[in-house]
PDB file of C-alpha atoms and ligand atoms in Angstrom:
ATOM      1  CA  MET A   1      51.665 151.019  83.868  1.00  0.00           C
ATOM      2  CA  ALA A   2      52.391 151.312  80.182  1.00  0.00           C
ATOM      3  CA  ASP A   3      53.324 154.928  80.707  1.00  0.00           C
ATOM      4  CA  GLU A   4      55.708 153.916  83.531  1.00  0.00           C
ATOM      5  CA  THR A   5      57.374 151.320  81.332  1.00  0.00           C
ATOM      6  CA  ARG A   6      57.816 153.707  78.424  1.00  0.00           C
ATOM      7  CA  GLN A   7      59.250 156.245  80.859  1.00  0.00           C
ATOM      8  CA  SER A   8      61.749 153.815  82.413  1.00  0.00           C
ATOM      9  CA  GLU A   9      62.842 152.782  78.895  1.00  0.00           C
ATOM     10  CA  ARG A  10      63.363 156.378  78.003  1.00  0.00           C
ATOM     11  CA  TYR A  11      65.614 156.882  81.025  1.00  0.00           C
ATOM     12  CA  SER A  12      67.634 153.727  80.569  1.00  0.00           C
ATOM     13  CA  GLY A  13      68.278 154.887  77.001  1.00  0.00           C
ATOM     14  CA  ILE A  14      67.182 151.589  75.424  1.00  0.00           C
ATOM     15  CA  SER A  15      63.792 150.176  74.530  1.00  0.00           C
ATOM     16  CA  ARG A  16      62.837 146.500  74.787  1.00  0.00           C
ATOM     17  CA  ARG A  17      62.107 146.560  71.045  1.00  0.00           C
ATOM     18  CA  GLY A  18      65.564 148.014  70.398  1.00  0.00           C
ATOM     19  CA  PHE A  19      67.189 145.523  72.775  1.00  0.00           C
ATOM     20  CA  LEU A  20      65.558 142.540  71.069  1.00  0.00           C
ATOM     21  CA  LYS A  21      66.469 143.877  67.636  1.00  0.00           C
ATOM     22  CA  GLY A  22      70.048 144.321  68.837  1.00  0.00           C
ATOM     23  CA  VAL A  23      70.219 140.780  70.235  1.00  0.00           C
ATOM     24  CA  GLY A  24      68.774 139.443  67.006  1.00  0.00           C
ATOM     25  CA  THR A  25      71.373 141.239  64.933  1.00  0.00           C
ATOM     26  CA  GLY A  26      74.139 140.118  67.264  1.00  0.00           C
ATOM     27  CA  ALA A  27      73.005 136.506  67.106  1.00  0.00           C
ATOM     28  CA  ALA A  28      72.795 136.684  63.363  1.00  0.00           C
ATOM     29  CA  ALA A  29      76.260 138.192  63.227  1.00  0.00           C
ATOM     30  CA  THR A  30      77.593 135.501  65.555  1.00  0.00           C
ATOM     31  CA  GLY A  31      75.999 132.817  63.432  1.00  0.00           C
ATOM     32  CA  LEU A  32      77.555 134.343  60.350  1.00  0.00           C
ATOM     33  CA  LEU A  33      80.976 134.435  61.935  1.00  0.00           C
ATOM     34  CA  THR A  34      80.875 130.850  63.097  1.00  0.00           C
ATOM     35  CA  THR A  35      79.826 129.824  59.603  1.00  0.00           C
ATOM     36  CA  ILE A  36      82.401 131.868  57.757  1.00  0.00           C
ATOM     37  CA  GLU A  37      85.364 131.566  60.079  1.00  0.00           C
ATOM     38  CA  PRO A  38      86.326 127.908  59.429  1.00  0.00           C
ATOM     39  CA  SER A  39      85.965 128.167  55.671  1.00  0.00           C
ATOM     40  CA  THR A  40      88.011 131.373  55.623  1.00  0.00           C
ATOM     41  CA  ALA A  41      90.712 129.662  57.646  1.00  0.00           C
ATOM     42  CA  GLU A  42      90.460 126.655  55.337  1.00  0.00           C
ATOM     43  CA  ALA A  43      90.862 128.889  52.309  1.00  0.00           C
ATOM     44  CA  ALA A  44      93.948 130.456  53.866  1.00  0.00           C
ATOM     45  CA  ARG A  45      95.459 126.999  54.390  1.00  0.00           C
ATOM     46  CA  THR A  46      94.625 125.800  50.852  1.00  0.00           C
ATOM     47  CA  LYS A  47      96.946 127.142  48.182  1.00  0.00           C
ATOM     48  CA  SER A  48      94.892 128.008  45.142  1.00  0.00           C
ATOM     49  CA  GLN A  49      96.195 126.775  41.801  1.00  0.00           C
ATOM     50  CA  GLY A  50      95.372 127.911  38.307  1.00  0.00           C
ATOM     51  CA  PRO A  51      93.410 128.546  36.256  1.00  0.00           C
ATOM     52  CA  GLY A  52      96.534 129.619  34.342  1.00  0.00           C
ATOM     53  CA  ALA A  53      99.577 127.484  33.611  1.00  0.00           C
ATOM     54  CA  MET A  54     101.713 126.474  36.565  1.00  0.00           C
ATOM     55  CA  LYS A  55     105.130 124.882  36.823  1.00  0.00           C
ATOM     56  CA  LEU A  56     105.242 121.183  37.559  1.00  0.00           C
ATOM     57  CA  SER A  57     107.756 118.350  37.545  1.00  0.00           C
ATOM     58  CA  LEU A  58     106.831 114.903  36.321  1.00  0.00           C
ATOM     59  CA  LYS A  59     108.993 111.820  36.697  1.00  0.00           C
ATOM     60  CA  VAL A  60     108.503 109.809  33.547  1.00  0.00           C
ATOM     61  CA  ASN A  61     110.469 106.636  32.796  1.00  0.00           C
ATOM     62  CA  GLY A  62     112.941 107.518  35.533  1.00  0.00           C
ATOM     63  CA  GLN A  63     113.644 111.012  34.248  1.00  0.00           C
ATOM     64  CA  VAL A  64     112.385 114.240  35.820  1.00  0.00           C
ATOM     65  CA  HIS A  65     110.763 116.632  33.328  1.00  0.00           C
ATOM     66  CA  ARG A  66     109.969 120.236  34.243  1.00  0.00           C
ATOM     67  CA  THR A  67     107.103 121.759  32.336  1.00  0.00           C
ATOM     68  CA  GLU A  68     104.093 124.041  32.634  1.00  0.00           C
ATOM     69  CA  ALA A  69     100.464 122.993  32.484  1.00  0.00           C
ATOM     70  CA  GLU A  70      97.097 124.247  33.624  1.00  0.00           C
ATOM     71  CA  PRO A  71      95.437 122.342  36.473  1.00  0.00           C
ATOM     72  CA  ARG A  72      92.756 121.131  34.035  1.00  0.00           C
ATOM     73  CA  HIS A  73      95.277 119.473  31.686  1.00  0.00           C
ATOM     74  CA  VAL A  74      95.283 115.695  31.637  1.00  0.00           C
ATOM     75  CA  LEU A  75      98.425 113.594  31.850  1.00  0.00           C
ATOM     76  CA  LEU A  76      97.974 112.249  28.302  1.00  0.00           C
ATOM     77  CA  ASP A  77      98.130 115.746  26.787  1.00  0.00           C
ATOM     78  CA  VAL A  78     101.069 116.846  28.920  1.00  0.00           C
ATOM     79  CA  LEU A  79     103.021 113.699  28.007  1.00  0.00           C
ATOM     80  CA  ARG A  80     102.357 114.026  24.297  1.00  0.00           C
ATOM     81  CA  GLN A  81     102.279 117.782  23.756  1.00  0.00           C
ATOM     82  CA  ASN A  82     104.700 119.096  26.369  1.00  0.00           C
ATOM     83  CA  LEU A  83     107.167 116.231  26.737  1.00  0.00           C
ATOM     84  CA  ASP A  84     106.921 114.670  23.262  1.00  0.00           C
ATOM     85  CA  ILE A  85     106.291 111.246  24.802  1.00  0.00           C
ATOM     86  CA  THR A  86     103.838 109.921  22.247  1.00  0.00           C
ATOM     87  CA  GLY A  87     103.602 106.220  23.144  1.00  0.00           C
ATOM     88  CA  PRO A  88     100.284 106.646  25.003  1.00  0.00           C
ATOM     89  CA  LYS A  89      97.652 107.069  22.294  1.00  0.00           C
ATOM     90  CA  PRO A  90      94.706 109.497  22.279  1.00  0.00           C
ATOM     91  CA  ILE A  91      91.941 107.349  20.807  1.00  0.00           C
ATOM     92  CA  CYS A  92      88.675 107.974  22.653  1.00  0.00           C
ATOM     93  CA  GLU A  93      90.006 110.478  25.229  1.00  0.00           C
ATOM     94  CA  ARG A  94      87.148 109.600  27.546  1.00  0.00           C
ATOM     95  CA  GLY A  95      88.255 106.511  29.446  1.00  0.00           C
ATOM     96  CA  ALA A  96      86.718 103.954  27.126  1.00  0.00           C
ATOM     97  CA  CYS A  97      89.498 102.347  25.048  1.00  0.00           C
ATOM     98  CA  GLY A  98      92.713 101.995  27.080  1.00  0.00           C
ATOM     99  CA  GLY A  99      94.965 103.254  24.274  1.00  0.00           C
ATOM    100  CA  CYS A 100      96.413 105.870  26.628  1.00  0.00           C
ATOM    101  CA  THR A 101      97.255 103.435  29.458  1.00  0.00           C
ATOM    102  CA  VAL A 102     100.383 104.264  31.474  1.00  0.00           C
ATOM    103  CA  LEU A 103     101.589 103.046  34.851  1.00  0.00           C
ATOM    104  CA  VAL A 104     101.450 105.387  37.838  1.00  0.00           C
ATOM    105  CA  ASP A 105     103.404 103.907  40.736  1.00  0.00           C
ATOM    106  CA  GLY A 106     102.995 100.552  38.991  1.00  0.00           C
ATOM    107  CA  GLU A 107      99.216 100.763  38.573  1.00  0.00           C
ATOM    108  CA  PRO A 108      97.707 100.962  35.080  1.00  0.00           C
ATOM    109  CA  VAL A 109      95.673 104.147  34.584  1.00  0.00           C
ATOM    110  CA  TYR A 110      94.002 105.883  31.670  1.00  0.00           C
ATOM    111  CA  SER A 111      96.184 108.960  31.221  1.00  0.00           C
ATOM    112  CA  CYS A 112      93.321 110.745  29.427  1.00  0.00           C
ATOM    113  CA  MET A 113      91.346 110.643  32.684  1.00  0.00           C
ATOM    114  CA  MET A 114      94.139 111.653  35.066  1.00  0.00           C
ATOM    115  CA  LEU A 115      95.060 115.275  35.762  1.00  0.00           C
ATOM    116  CA  ALA A 116      98.773 115.932  35.335  1.00  0.00           C
ATOM    117  CA  ILE A 117      98.927 117.807  38.668  1.00  0.00           C
ATOM    118  CA  ASP A 118      97.646 114.680  40.420  1.00  0.00           C
ATOM    119  CA  VAL A 119     100.700 112.627  39.452  1.00  0.00           C
ATOM    120  CA  VAL A 120     103.380 115.063  40.598  1.00  0.00           C
ATOM    121  CA  GLY A 121     105.803 113.104  42.798  1.00  0.00           C
ATOM    122  CA  LYS A 122     104.734 109.732  41.378  1.00  0.00           C
ATOM    123  CA  GLU A 123     106.577 107.326  39.085  1.00  0.00           C
ATOM    124  CA  ILE A 124     105.044 107.383  35.631  1.00  0.00           C
ATOM    125  CA  THR A 125     105.952 104.667  33.149  1.00  0.00           C
ATOM    126  CA  THR A 126     104.964 104.792  29.507  1.00  0.00           C
ATOM    127  CA  VAL A 127     105.614 102.234  26.780  1.00  0.00           C
ATOM    128  CA  GLU A 128     108.876 104.086  26.019  1.00  0.00           C
ATOM    129  CA  GLY A 129     110.125 103.063  29.460  1.00  0.00           C
ATOM    130  CA  LEU A 130     109.653  99.305  29.027  1.00  0.00           C
ATOM    131  CA  ALA A 131     112.772  98.442  27.038  1.00  0.00           C
ATOM    132  CA  ASP A 132     116.171  98.601  28.691  1.00  0.00           C
ATOM    133  CA  GLY A 133     118.194 100.260  25.938  1.00  0.00           C
ATOM    134  CA  GLU A 134     118.207  97.812  23.032  1.00  0.00           C
ATOM    135  CA  LYS A 135     116.832  95.001  25.178  1.00  0.00           C
ATOM    136  CA  LEU A 136     113.088  94.691  24.826  1.00  0.00           C
ATOM    137  CA  ASP A 137     110.838  93.973  27.777  1.00  0.00           C
ATOM    138  CA  PRO A 138     109.580  90.348  27.798  1.00  0.00           C
ATOM    139  CA  VAL A 139     106.073  91.681  27.075  1.00  0.00           C
ATOM    140  CA  GLN A 140     107.315  93.401  23.923  1.00  0.00           C
ATOM    141  CA  GLU A 141     109.281  90.285  22.890  1.00  0.00           C
ATOM    142  CA  ALA A 142     106.218  88.086  23.332  1.00  0.00           C
ATOM    143  CA  PHE A 143     103.918  90.449  21.408  1.00  0.00           C
ATOM    144  CA  ILE A 144     106.337  90.365  18.469  1.00  0.00           C
ATOM    145  CA  GLU A 145     106.776  86.588  18.664  1.00  0.00           C
ATOM    146  CA  HIS A 146     103.001  85.988  18.753  1.00  0.00           C
ATOM    147  CA  ASP A 147     102.244  88.671  16.177  1.00  0.00           C
ATOM    148  CA  ALA A 148      99.820  90.201  18.683  1.00  0.00           C
ATOM    149  CA  LEU A 149      99.136  93.392  16.747  1.00  0.00           C
ATOM    150  CA  MET A 150      97.789  94.529  13.415  1.00  0.00           C
ATOM    151  CA  CYS A 151      97.544  98.325  13.063  1.00  0.00           C
ATOM    152  CA  GLY A 152      99.281  98.627  16.442  1.00  0.00           C
ATOM    153  CA  PHE A 153      97.379 101.674  17.622  1.00  0.00           C
ATOM    154  CA  CYS A 154      96.063  99.933  20.729  1.00  0.00           C
ATOM    155  CA  THR A 155      99.312  98.064  21.423  1.00  0.00           C
ATOM    156  CA  PRO A 156     101.028 100.526  23.829  1.00  0.00           C
ATOM    157  CA  GLY A 157      98.001 100.343  26.101  1.00  0.00           C
ATOM    158  CA  PHE A 158      97.896  96.525  26.026  1.00  0.00           C
ATOM    159  CA  LEU A 159     101.630  96.311  26.731  1.00  0.00           C
ATOM    160  CA  MET A 160     101.275  98.471  29.835  1.00  0.00           C
ATOM    161  CA  SER A 161      98.270  96.557  31.174  1.00  0.00           C
ATOM    162  CA  VAL A 162     100.065  93.226  30.664  1.00  0.00           C
ATOM    163  CA  ARG A 163     103.273  94.546  32.246  1.00  0.00           C
ATOM    164  CA  ALA A 164     101.322  95.682  35.318  1.00  0.00           C
ATOM    165  CA  LEU A 165      99.627  92.276  35.551  1.00  0.00           C
ATOM    166  CA  ILE A 166     102.898  90.323  35.456  1.00  0.00           C
ATOM    167  CA  ASP A 167     104.487  92.674  37.987  1.00  0.00           C
ATOM    168  CA  ARG A 168     101.751  91.920  40.514  1.00  0.00           C
ATOM    169  CA  ASN A 169     101.161  88.294  39.487  1.00  0.00           C
ATOM    170  CA  PRO A 170     104.129  86.563  37.814  1.00  0.00           C
ATOM    171  CA  ASN A 171     102.104  83.425  37.082  1.00  0.00           C
ATOM    172  CA  PRO A 172      98.751  84.610  35.704  1.00  0.00           C
ATOM    173  CA  SER A 173      96.042  82.325  34.342  1.00  0.00           C
ATOM    174  CA  LEU A 174      94.244  82.984  31.062  1.00  0.00           C
ATOM    175  CA  ASP A 175      91.344  84.444  33.057  1.00  0.00           C
ATOM    176  CA  ASP A 176      93.756  86.750  34.898  1.00  0.00           C
ATOM    177  CA  VAL A 177      95.048  87.984  31.542  1.00  0.00           C
ATOM    178  CA  LYS A 178      91.541  88.554  30.195  1.00  0.00           C
ATOM    179  CA  GLU A 179      90.621  90.497  33.293  1.00  0.00           C
ATOM    180  CA  ALA A 180      93.820  92.579  33.185  1.00  0.00           C
ATOM    181  CA  VAL A 181      93.211  93.725  29.607  1.00  0.00           C
ATOM    182  CA  ALA A 182      89.445  94.084  29.950  1.00  0.00           C
ATOM    183  CA  GLY A 183      89.881  97.868  29.838  1.00  0.00           C
ATOM    184  CA  ASN A 184      91.775  97.778  26.538  1.00  0.00           C
ATOM    185  CA  THR A 185      89.989  97.701  23.201  1.00  0.00           C
ATOM    186  CA  CYS A 186      91.414  96.412  19.920  1.00  0.00           C
ATOM    187  CA  ARG A 187      89.405  97.276  16.832  1.00  0.00           C
ATOM    188  CA  CYS A 188      91.517  94.859  14.779  1.00  0.00           C
ATOM    189  CA  GLY A 189      90.445  91.963  17.001  1.00  0.00           C
ATOM    190  CA  THR A 190      93.865  90.696  18.059  1.00  0.00           C
ATOM    191  CA  TYR A 191      92.642  89.461  21.442  1.00  0.00           C
ATOM    192  CA  PRO A 192      93.511  85.728  21.079  1.00  0.00           C
ATOM    193  CA  ARG A 193      97.106  86.585  20.201  1.00  0.00           C
ATOM    194  CA  VAL A 194      97.326  89.193  22.936  1.00  0.00           C
ATOM    195  CA  PHE A 195      96.264  86.537  25.457  1.00  0.00           C
ATOM    196  CA  GLU A 196      98.886  84.066  24.163  1.00  0.00           C
ATOM    197  CA  ALA A 197     101.545  86.768  24.195  1.00  0.00           C
ATOM    198  CA  ALA A 198     100.719  87.794  27.754  1.00  0.00           C
ATOM    199  CA  LEU A 199     101.066  84.200  29.009  1.00  0.00           C
ATOM    200  CA  LYS A 200     104.348  83.843  27.120  1.00  0.00           C
ATOM    201  CA  ALA A 201     105.617  87.155  28.538  1.00  0.00           C
ATOM    202  CA  ALA A 202     104.936  85.889  32.043  1.00  0.00           C
ATOM    203  CA  LYS A 203     106.933  82.719  31.266  1.00  0.00           C
ATOM    204  CA  ILE A 204     109.855  84.751  29.911  1.00  0.00           C
ATOM    205  CA  THR A 205     109.752  86.993  32.980  1.00  0.00           C
ATOM    206  CA  ARG A 206     109.840  83.917  35.243  1.00  0.00           C
ATOM    207  CA  GLY A 207     112.842  82.604  33.292  1.00  0.00           C
ATOM    208  CA  GLU A 208     110.920  79.565  31.992  1.00  0.00           C
ATOM    209  CA  ALA A 209     111.084  80.391  28.295  1.00  0.00           C
TER     210      ALA A 209
HETATM  211  S1  FES B   1      92.225 107.524  25.032  1.00  0.00           S
HETATM  212 FE1  FES B   1      92.190 107.191  27.163  1.00  0.00          FE
HETATM  213  S2  FES B   1      90.844 105.536  27.430  1.00  0.00           S
HETATM  214 FE2  FES B   1      90.728 105.979  25.307  1.00  0.00          FE
HETATM  215  S1  FES B   2      95.911  96.216  16.517  1.00  0.00           S
HETATM  216 FE1  FES B   2      94.618  97.678  15.548  1.00  0.00          FE
HETATM  217  S2  FES B   2      93.363  98.412  17.137  1.00  0.00           S
HETATM  218 FE2  FES B   2      94.476  96.818  18.037  1.00  0.00          FE
END
């Protein structure tokens, strides 16, 4: 019987062992294809960027700036080093102090923690964009009136956080103010005056002062 089987395999030109090996290889190949195919297609759809510098446009304080930056560069560095917009301050550069706070589409963000390529097409506002020509923003007016700064290094960040608060809540309470600036640190300890100034800025913005 075994002899008959071996003989019939010889005539058909394929052995059972060879057939099973072939099926196994085919299945493995099929499995490989189904695994690789979607990711290859995905890769073809995804445009790779970097690691070198790439061109990008950033809209800062209403003005479009064209520059070049690597995908790993954070907004803070591109603002300061490429565009010479130095209001946002590099203090901790790790999302702990708020000195680099800017508004992105009206929301306060730490620009040291935001990649520049992630804000292409968005409205970026820095402290330089608060005043309207010679006319100071009510937040700036109130900070001056209440003497809400000492060395001033943290002040641009506080101004942006307070501006964002008043834009979303024109009549904030003291607790609202404290919460809004909770991500900003002042080593000179000007907090009480910052709180007063923020409440006054809201009043000025509402036309009540
Ligand atoms: S410099 Fe960005 S949070 Fe401190
Ligand atoms: S005024 Fe000096 S750190 Fe705030």
